[in-house]
Short mmCIF file of C-alpha atoms in Angstrom, two decimals:
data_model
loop_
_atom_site.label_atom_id
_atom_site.label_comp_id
_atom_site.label_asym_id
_atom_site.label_seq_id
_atom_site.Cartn_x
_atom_site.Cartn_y
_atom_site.Cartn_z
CA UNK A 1 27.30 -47.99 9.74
CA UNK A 2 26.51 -44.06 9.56
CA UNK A 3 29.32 -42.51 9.11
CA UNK A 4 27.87 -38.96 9.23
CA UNK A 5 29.80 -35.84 10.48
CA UNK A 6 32.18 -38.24 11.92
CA UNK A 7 36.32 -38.02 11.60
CA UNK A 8 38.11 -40.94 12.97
CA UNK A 9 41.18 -39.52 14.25
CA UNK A 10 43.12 -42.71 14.39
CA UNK A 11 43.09 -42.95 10.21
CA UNK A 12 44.42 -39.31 10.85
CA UNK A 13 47.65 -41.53 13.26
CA UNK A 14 47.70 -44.58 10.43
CA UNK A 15 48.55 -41.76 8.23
CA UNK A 16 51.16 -40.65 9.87
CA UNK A 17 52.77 -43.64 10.81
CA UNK A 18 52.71 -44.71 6.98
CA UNK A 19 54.71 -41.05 6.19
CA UNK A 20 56.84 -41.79 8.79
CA UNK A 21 57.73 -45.69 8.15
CA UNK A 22 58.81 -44.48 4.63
CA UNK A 23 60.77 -41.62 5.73
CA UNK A 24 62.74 -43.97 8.03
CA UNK A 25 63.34 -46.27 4.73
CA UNK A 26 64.30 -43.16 2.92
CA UNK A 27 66.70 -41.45 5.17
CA UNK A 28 68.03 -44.37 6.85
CA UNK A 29 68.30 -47.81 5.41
CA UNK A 30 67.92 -46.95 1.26
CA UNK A 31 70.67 -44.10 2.23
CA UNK A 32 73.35 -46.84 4.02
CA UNK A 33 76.57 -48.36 2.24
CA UNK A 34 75.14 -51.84 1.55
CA UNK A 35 78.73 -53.12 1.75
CA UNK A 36 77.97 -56.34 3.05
CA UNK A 37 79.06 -55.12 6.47
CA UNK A 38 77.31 -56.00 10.12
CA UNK A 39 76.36 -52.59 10.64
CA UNK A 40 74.98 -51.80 7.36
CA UNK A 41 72.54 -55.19 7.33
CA UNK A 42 71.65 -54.39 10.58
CA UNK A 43 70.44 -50.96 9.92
CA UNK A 44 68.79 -52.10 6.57
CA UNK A 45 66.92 -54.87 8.21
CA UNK A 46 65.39 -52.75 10.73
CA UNK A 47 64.01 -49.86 8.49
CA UNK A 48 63.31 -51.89 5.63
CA UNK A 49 59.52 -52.01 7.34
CA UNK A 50 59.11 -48.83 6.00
CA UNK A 51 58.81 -49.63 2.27
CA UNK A 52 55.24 -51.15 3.53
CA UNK A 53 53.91 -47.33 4.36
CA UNK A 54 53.07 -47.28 0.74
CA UNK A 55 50.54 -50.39 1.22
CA UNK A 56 49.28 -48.98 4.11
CA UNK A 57 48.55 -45.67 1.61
CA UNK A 58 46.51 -47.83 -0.99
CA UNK A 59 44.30 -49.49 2.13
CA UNK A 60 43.86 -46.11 3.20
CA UNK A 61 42.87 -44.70 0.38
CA UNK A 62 40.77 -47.13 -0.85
CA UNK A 63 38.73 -47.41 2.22
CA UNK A 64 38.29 -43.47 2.29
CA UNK A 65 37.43 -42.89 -1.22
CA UNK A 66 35.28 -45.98 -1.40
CA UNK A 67 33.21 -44.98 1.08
CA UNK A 68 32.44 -41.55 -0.39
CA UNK A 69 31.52 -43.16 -3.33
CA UNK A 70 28.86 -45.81 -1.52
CA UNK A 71 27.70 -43.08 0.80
CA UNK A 72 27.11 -40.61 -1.97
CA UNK A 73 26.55 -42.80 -5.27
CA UNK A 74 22.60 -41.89 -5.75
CA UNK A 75 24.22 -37.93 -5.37
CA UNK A 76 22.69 -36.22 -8.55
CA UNK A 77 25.98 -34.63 -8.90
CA UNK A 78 28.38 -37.03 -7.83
CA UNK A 79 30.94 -37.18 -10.38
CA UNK A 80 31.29 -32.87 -10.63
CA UNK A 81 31.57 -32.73 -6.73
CA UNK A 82 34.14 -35.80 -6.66
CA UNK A 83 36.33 -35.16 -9.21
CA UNK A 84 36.34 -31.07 -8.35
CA UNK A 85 37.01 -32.29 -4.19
CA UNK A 86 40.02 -35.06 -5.83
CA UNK A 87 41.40 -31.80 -7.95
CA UNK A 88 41.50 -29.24 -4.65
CA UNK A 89 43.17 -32.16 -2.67
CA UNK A 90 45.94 -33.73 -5.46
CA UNK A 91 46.52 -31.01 -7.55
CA UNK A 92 48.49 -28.56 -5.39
CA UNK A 93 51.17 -30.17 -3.61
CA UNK A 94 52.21 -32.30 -7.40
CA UNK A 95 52.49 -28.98 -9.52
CA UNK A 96 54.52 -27.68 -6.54
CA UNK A 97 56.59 -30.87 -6.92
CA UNK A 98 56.92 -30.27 -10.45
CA UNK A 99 57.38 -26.96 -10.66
CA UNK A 100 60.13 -27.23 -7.32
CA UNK A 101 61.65 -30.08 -9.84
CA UNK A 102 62.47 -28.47 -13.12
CA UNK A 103 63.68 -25.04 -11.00
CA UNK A 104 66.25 -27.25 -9.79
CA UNK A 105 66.54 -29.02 -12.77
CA UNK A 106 67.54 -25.01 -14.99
CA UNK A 107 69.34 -24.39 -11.79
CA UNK A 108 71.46 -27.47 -11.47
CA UNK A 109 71.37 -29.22 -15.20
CA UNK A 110 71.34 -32.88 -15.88
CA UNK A 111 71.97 -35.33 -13.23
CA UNK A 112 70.43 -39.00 -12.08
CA UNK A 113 67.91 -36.94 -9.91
CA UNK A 114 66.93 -33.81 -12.16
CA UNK A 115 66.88 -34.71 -16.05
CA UNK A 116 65.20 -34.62 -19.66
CA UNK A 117 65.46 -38.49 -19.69
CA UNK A 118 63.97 -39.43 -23.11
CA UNK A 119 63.05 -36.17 -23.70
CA UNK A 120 61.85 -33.43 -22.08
CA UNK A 121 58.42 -33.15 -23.89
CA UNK A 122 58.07 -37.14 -22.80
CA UNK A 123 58.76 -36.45 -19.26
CA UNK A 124 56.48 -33.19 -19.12
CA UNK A 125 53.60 -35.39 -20.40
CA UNK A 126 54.00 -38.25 -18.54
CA UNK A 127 54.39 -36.16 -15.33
CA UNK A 128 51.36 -33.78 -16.35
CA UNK A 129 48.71 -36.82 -17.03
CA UNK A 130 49.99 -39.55 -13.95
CA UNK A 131 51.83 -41.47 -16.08
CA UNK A 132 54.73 -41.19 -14.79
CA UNK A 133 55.05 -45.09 -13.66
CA UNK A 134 54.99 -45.92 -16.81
CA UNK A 135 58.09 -44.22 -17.58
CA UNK A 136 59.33 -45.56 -14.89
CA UNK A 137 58.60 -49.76 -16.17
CA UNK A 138 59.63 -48.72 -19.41
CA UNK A 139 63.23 -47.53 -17.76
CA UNK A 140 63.40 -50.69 -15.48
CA UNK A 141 63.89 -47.56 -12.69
CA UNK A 142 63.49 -44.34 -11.42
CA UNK A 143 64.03 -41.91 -14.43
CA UNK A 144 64.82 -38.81 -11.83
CA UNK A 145 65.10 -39.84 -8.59
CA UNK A 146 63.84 -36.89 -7.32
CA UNK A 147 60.76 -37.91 -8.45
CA UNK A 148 61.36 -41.41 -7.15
CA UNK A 149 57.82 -41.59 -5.09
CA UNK A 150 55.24 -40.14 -7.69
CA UNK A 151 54.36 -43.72 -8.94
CA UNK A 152 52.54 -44.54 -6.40
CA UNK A 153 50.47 -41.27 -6.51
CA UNK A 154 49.83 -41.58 -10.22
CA UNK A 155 48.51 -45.41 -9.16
CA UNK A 156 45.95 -43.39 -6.79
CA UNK A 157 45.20 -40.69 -9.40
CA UNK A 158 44.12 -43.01 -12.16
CA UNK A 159 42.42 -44.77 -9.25
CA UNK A 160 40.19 -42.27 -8.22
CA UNK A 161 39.52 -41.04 -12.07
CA UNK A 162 38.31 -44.78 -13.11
CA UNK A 163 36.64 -46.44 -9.94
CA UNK A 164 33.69 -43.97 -9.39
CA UNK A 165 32.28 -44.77 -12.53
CA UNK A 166 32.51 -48.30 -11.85
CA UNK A 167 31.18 -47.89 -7.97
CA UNK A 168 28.09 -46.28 -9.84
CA UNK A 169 27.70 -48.91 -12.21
CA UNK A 170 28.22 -52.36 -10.38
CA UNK A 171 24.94 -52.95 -8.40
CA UNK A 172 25.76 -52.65 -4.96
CA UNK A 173 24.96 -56.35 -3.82
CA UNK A 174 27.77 -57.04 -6.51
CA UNK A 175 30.28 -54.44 -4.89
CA UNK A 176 31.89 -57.44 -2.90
CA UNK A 177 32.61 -59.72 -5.91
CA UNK A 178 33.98 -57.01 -8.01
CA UNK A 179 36.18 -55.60 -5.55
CA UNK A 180 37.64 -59.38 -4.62
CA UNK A 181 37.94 -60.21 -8.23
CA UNK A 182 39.41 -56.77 -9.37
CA UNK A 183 42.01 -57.15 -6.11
CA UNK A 184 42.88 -60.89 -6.74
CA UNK A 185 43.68 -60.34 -10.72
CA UNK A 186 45.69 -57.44 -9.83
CA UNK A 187 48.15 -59.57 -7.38
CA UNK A 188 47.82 -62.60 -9.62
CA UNK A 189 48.69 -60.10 -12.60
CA UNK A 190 51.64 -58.80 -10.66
CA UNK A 191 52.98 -62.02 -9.94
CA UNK A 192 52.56 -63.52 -13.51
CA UNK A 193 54.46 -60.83 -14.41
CA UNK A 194 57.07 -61.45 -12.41
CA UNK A 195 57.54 -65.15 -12.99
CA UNK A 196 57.54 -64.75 -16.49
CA UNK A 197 59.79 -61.90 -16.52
CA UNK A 198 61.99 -62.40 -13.50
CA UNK A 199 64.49 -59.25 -14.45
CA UNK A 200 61.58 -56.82 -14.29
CA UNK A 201 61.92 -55.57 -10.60
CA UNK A 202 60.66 -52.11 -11.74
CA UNK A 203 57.62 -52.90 -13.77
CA UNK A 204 55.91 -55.26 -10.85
CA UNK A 205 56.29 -52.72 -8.48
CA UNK A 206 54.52 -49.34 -10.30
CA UNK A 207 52.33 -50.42 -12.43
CA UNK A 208 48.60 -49.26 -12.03
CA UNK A 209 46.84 -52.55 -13.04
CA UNK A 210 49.32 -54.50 -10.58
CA UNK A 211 48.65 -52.75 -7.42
CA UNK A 212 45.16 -52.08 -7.27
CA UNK A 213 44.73 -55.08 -4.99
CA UNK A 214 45.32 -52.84 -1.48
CA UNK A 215 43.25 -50.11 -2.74
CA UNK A 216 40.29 -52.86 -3.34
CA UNK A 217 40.74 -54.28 0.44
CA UNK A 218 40.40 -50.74 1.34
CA UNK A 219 36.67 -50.79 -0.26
CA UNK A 220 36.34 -54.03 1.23
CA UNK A 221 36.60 -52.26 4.46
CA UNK A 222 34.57 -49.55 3.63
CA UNK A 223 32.12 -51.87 2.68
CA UNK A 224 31.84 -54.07 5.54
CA UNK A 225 31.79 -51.20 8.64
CA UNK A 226 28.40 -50.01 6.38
CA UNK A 227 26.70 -53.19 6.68
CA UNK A 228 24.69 -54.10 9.85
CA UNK A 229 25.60 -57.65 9.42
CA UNK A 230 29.37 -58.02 9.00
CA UNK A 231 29.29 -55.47 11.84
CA UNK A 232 27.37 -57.87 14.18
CA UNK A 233 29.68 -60.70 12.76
CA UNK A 234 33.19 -58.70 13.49
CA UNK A 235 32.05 -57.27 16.86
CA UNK A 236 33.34 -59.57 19.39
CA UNK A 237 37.37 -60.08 18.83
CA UNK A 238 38.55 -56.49 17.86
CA UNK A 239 41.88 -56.82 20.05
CA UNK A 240 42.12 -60.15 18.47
CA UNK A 241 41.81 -58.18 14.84
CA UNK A 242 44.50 -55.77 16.18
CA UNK A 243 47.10 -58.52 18.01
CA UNK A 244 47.18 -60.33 14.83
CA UNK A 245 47.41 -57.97 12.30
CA UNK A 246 50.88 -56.35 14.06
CA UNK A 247 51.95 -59.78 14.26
CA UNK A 248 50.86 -60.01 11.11
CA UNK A 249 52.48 -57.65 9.18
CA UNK A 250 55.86 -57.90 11.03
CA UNK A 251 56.15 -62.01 10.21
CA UNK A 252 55.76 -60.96 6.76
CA UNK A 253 59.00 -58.32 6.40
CA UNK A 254 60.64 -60.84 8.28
CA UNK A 255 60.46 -63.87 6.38
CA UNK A 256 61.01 -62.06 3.28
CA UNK A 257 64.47 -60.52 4.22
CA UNK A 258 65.34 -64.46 4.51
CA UNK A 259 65.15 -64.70 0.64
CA UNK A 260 64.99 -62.15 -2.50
CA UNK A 261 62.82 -59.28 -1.04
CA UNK A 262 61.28 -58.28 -3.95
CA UNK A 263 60.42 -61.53 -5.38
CA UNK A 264 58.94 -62.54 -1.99
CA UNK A 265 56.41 -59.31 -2.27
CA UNK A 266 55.61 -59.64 -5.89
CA UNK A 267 55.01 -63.06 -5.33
CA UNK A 268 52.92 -63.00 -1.89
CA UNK A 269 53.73 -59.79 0.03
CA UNK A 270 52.16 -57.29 -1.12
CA UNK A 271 49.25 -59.30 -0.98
CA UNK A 272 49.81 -60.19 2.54
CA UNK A 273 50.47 -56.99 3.27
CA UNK A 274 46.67 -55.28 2.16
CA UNK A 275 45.05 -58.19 3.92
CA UNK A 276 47.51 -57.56 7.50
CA UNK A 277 46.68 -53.58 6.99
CA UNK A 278 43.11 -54.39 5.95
CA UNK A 279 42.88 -55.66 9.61
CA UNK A 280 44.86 -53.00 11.69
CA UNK A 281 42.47 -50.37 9.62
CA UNK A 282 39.34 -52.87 10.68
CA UNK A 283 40.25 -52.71 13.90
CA UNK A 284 40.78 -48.92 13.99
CA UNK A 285 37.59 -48.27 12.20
CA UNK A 286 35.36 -50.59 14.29
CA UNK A 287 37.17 -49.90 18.36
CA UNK A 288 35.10 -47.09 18.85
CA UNK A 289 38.04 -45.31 20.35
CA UNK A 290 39.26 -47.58 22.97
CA UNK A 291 42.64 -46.97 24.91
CA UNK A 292 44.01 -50.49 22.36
CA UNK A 293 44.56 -47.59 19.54
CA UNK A 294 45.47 -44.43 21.49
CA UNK A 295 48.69 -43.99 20.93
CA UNK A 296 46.99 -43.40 16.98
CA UNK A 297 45.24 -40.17 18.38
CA UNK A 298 48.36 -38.62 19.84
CA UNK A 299 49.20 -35.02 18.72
CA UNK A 300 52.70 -36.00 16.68
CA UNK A 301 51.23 -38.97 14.26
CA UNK A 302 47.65 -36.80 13.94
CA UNK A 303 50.22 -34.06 12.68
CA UNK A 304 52.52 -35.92 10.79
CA UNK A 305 49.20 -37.44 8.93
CA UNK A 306 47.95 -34.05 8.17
CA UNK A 307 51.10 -33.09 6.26
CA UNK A 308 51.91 -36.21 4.96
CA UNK A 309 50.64 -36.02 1.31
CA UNK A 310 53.60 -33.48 0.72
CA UNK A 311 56.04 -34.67 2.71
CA UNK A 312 55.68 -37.73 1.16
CA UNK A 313 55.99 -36.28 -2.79
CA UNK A 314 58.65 -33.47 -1.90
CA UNK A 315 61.13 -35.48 0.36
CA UNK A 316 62.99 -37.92 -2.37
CA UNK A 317 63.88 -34.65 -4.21
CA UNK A 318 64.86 -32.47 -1.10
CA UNK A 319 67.27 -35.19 -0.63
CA UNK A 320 68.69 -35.29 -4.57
CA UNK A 321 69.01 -31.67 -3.88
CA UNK A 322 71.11 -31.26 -0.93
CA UNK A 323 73.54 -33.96 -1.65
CA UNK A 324 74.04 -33.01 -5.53
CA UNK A 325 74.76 -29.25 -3.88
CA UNK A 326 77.39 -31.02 -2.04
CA UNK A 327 78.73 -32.65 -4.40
CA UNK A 328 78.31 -36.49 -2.78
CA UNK A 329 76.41 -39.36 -3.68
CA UNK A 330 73.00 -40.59 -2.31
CA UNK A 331 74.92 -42.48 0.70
CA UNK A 332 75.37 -42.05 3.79
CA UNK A 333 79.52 -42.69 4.39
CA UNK A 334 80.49 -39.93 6.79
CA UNK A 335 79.04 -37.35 9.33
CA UNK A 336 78.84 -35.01 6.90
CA UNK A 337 76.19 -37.11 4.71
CA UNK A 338 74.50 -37.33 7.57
CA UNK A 339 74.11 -33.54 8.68
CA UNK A 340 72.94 -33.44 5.05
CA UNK A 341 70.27 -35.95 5.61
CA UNK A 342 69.11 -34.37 8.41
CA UNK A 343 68.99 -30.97 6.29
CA UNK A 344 66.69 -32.47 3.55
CA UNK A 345 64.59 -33.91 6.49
CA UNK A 346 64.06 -30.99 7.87
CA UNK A 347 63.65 -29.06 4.77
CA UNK A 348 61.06 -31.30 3.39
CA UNK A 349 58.74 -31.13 6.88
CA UNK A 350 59.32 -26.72 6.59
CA UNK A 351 57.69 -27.36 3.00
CA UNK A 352 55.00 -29.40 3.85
CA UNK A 353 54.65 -27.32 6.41
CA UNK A 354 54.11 -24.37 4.94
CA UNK A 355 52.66 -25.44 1.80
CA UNK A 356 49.71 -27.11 3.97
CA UNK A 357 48.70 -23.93 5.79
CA UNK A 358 49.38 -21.49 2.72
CA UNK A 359 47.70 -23.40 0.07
CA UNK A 360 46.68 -26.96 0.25
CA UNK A 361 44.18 -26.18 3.63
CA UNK A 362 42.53 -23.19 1.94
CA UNK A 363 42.02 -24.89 -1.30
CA UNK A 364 40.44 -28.09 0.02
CA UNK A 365 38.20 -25.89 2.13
CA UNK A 366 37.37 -24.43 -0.77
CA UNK A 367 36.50 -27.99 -2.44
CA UNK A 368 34.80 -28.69 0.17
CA UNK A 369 32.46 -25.96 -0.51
CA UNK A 370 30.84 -28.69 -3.45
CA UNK A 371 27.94 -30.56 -1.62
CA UNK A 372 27.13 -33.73 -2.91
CA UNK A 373 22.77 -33.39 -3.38
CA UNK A 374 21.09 -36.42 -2.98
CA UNK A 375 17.95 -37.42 -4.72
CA UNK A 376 16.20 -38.43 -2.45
CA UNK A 377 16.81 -36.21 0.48
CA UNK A 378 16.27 -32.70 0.68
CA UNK A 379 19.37 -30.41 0.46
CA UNK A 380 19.94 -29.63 4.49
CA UNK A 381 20.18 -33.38 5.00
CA UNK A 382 22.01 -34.29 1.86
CA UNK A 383 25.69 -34.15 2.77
CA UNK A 384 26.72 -37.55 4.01
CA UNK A 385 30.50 -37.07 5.15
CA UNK A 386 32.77 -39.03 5.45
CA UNK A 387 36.16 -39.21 7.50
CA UNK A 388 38.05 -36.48 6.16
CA UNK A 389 40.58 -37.27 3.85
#
């Protein structure tokens, strides 16, 4: 499948609706009094979907970067251009987080979401080099919850630094097998790890080697809508793809909340989860733009897509901040918590906001100016894009 000059705007709505599933977690059901009480399991059971934006993430990600690397791996300058387009894209909006963190952190002093947790020269490192979740495993928790969300970014950083070289390596009629054995490890690694070690709920979830199964059906994906054959093969029962996948995904979140949540996803969700997304994004990617995904090209979740890389690092800590100005807790028990919720919401889309037209748009333009150069082709017909990301 060429995927030249083309931008599928409905990976642009997937986007968004991952930002906005886990801002509904965030401000909603991980903010209620989990007192036991109808209202409060009521609430939590209906957001709790939103935890799964991060799964949708890794498919997206690994179906967008994998497919950069396949479409430009013979590139005589593939790694430079990558890694300088990866810098330009990552690098902005996370030294704005940190640097937004440890102003609030000389402003405000230590607290359970701005600290020097084993050390300040510990965190700086960790934080500076994407190692964050390790902290994190080590701690059995978030060490600043602030920076609650950065785990899953450091998982995509170290991604994106190790799998080109292994994209260029593996011969691509191999791609397939590496990418299903790399994916199944990783889940059977994360739930070894959890059987074994049962009070670990930290460690299962943030760990790079245990969630790199999502990010390989993402290649998968990538993969498959290049090849002439498993296009042919797939053609014929795209709403089908679509019908089931919703289905899908929902059955999933629902029998887990019958049981130990995060036992059920170490054990089988997550899993579940990459294959159910690995559909939906199938189905996206193959339906030519038929009316069964429009609501994915509407204005509001193409927008909240294009901002959501921010929003998602910068709201956990917009939240930490408001509340610890007011002198509350992280939980929602009176109007007031509320009004502050919805000030950190707001706040964190004004940053993202911002930050995306003042910096982070110029600066991937500007990475964008790095061509990849085929060998092969001349220069005017060497730049194979992909959709943007």
């Amino acid at each position: 499948m060429q995927l030249a000059d083309k931008r599928i705007l409905e990976i642009d709505g997937l986007r968004g609706i991952a930002v906005i599933a886990v801002l509904l977690w965030h401000f909603t059901g991980s903010m209620v009094n989990n007192d036991g009480s109808l209202v409060s399991r009521i609430v939590i059971s209906a957001t709790v979907f939103g935890r799964t934006g991060v799964d949708l993430f890794f498919v997206l990600s690994g179906f967008l970067i994998i497919g950069i690397l396949i479409d430009n791996r013979t590139s005589t300058n593939l790694f430079r251009v990558f890694y300088l387009r990866r810098f330009f894209r990552i690098w902005p909006s996370y030294l704005m987080l940190l640097a937004v963190y440890w102003l609030c952190y000389l402003w405000l002093g230590e607290s359970e979401a701005f600290n020097t947790r084993y050390g300040i020269w510990v965190q700086l490192l960790v934080q500076i080099t994407f190692t964050y979740n390790l902290l994190m495993a080590y701690a059995d928790g978030a060490v600043a919850r602030a920076l609650s969300v950065i785990w899953s970014v450091n998982i995509e950083e170290w991604f994106y630094i190790i799998f080109p070289v292994m994209i260029v390596k593996v011969p691509r009629q191999h791609l397939v097998k590496f990418l299903v054995c790399v994916g199944l490890l990783s889940a059977a690694s994360r739930m070894g790890l959890h059987l074994m070690h049962p009070k670990l709920w930290q460690a299962p979830y943030v760990l790079t080697p245990l969630r790199l199964d999502g990010l390989c059906v993402g290649g998968l994906i990538a993969i498959a809508v290049r090849s002439r054959r498993a296009m042919v093969f797939i053609a014929n029962w795209h709403l089908l793809r679509l019908s089931v996948s919703a289905v899908a995904v929902g059955a999933a979140l629902v029998i887990a909340l019958r049981g130990n949540l995060d036992a059920n996803m170490y054990i089988w969700g997550h899993l579940y989860l990459a294959l159910a997304y690995g559909v939906l994004v199938l189905a996206v990617v193959t339906g030519n733009g038929d009316n069964s995904a429009a609501i994915l090209r509407s204005k509001f979740l193409r927008e909240a897509g294009r901002y959501s890389y921010t929003l998602y690092l910068i709201h956990p800590l917009f939240i930490s901040l408001y509340f610890q100005l007011a002198g509350r807790r992280e939980v929602v028990l009176s109007w007031e918590d509320v009004w502050l919720c919805a000030g950190a919401l707001g706040s964190a889309i004004g940053f993202s906001v911002g930050s995306f037209w003042l910096v982070e748009h110029k600066l991937v333009s500007f990475g964008h100016r790095f061509k990849y150069q085929s060998r092969n082709l001349p220069r005017s017909a060497a730049e194979h894009r992909v959709p943007a990301t």
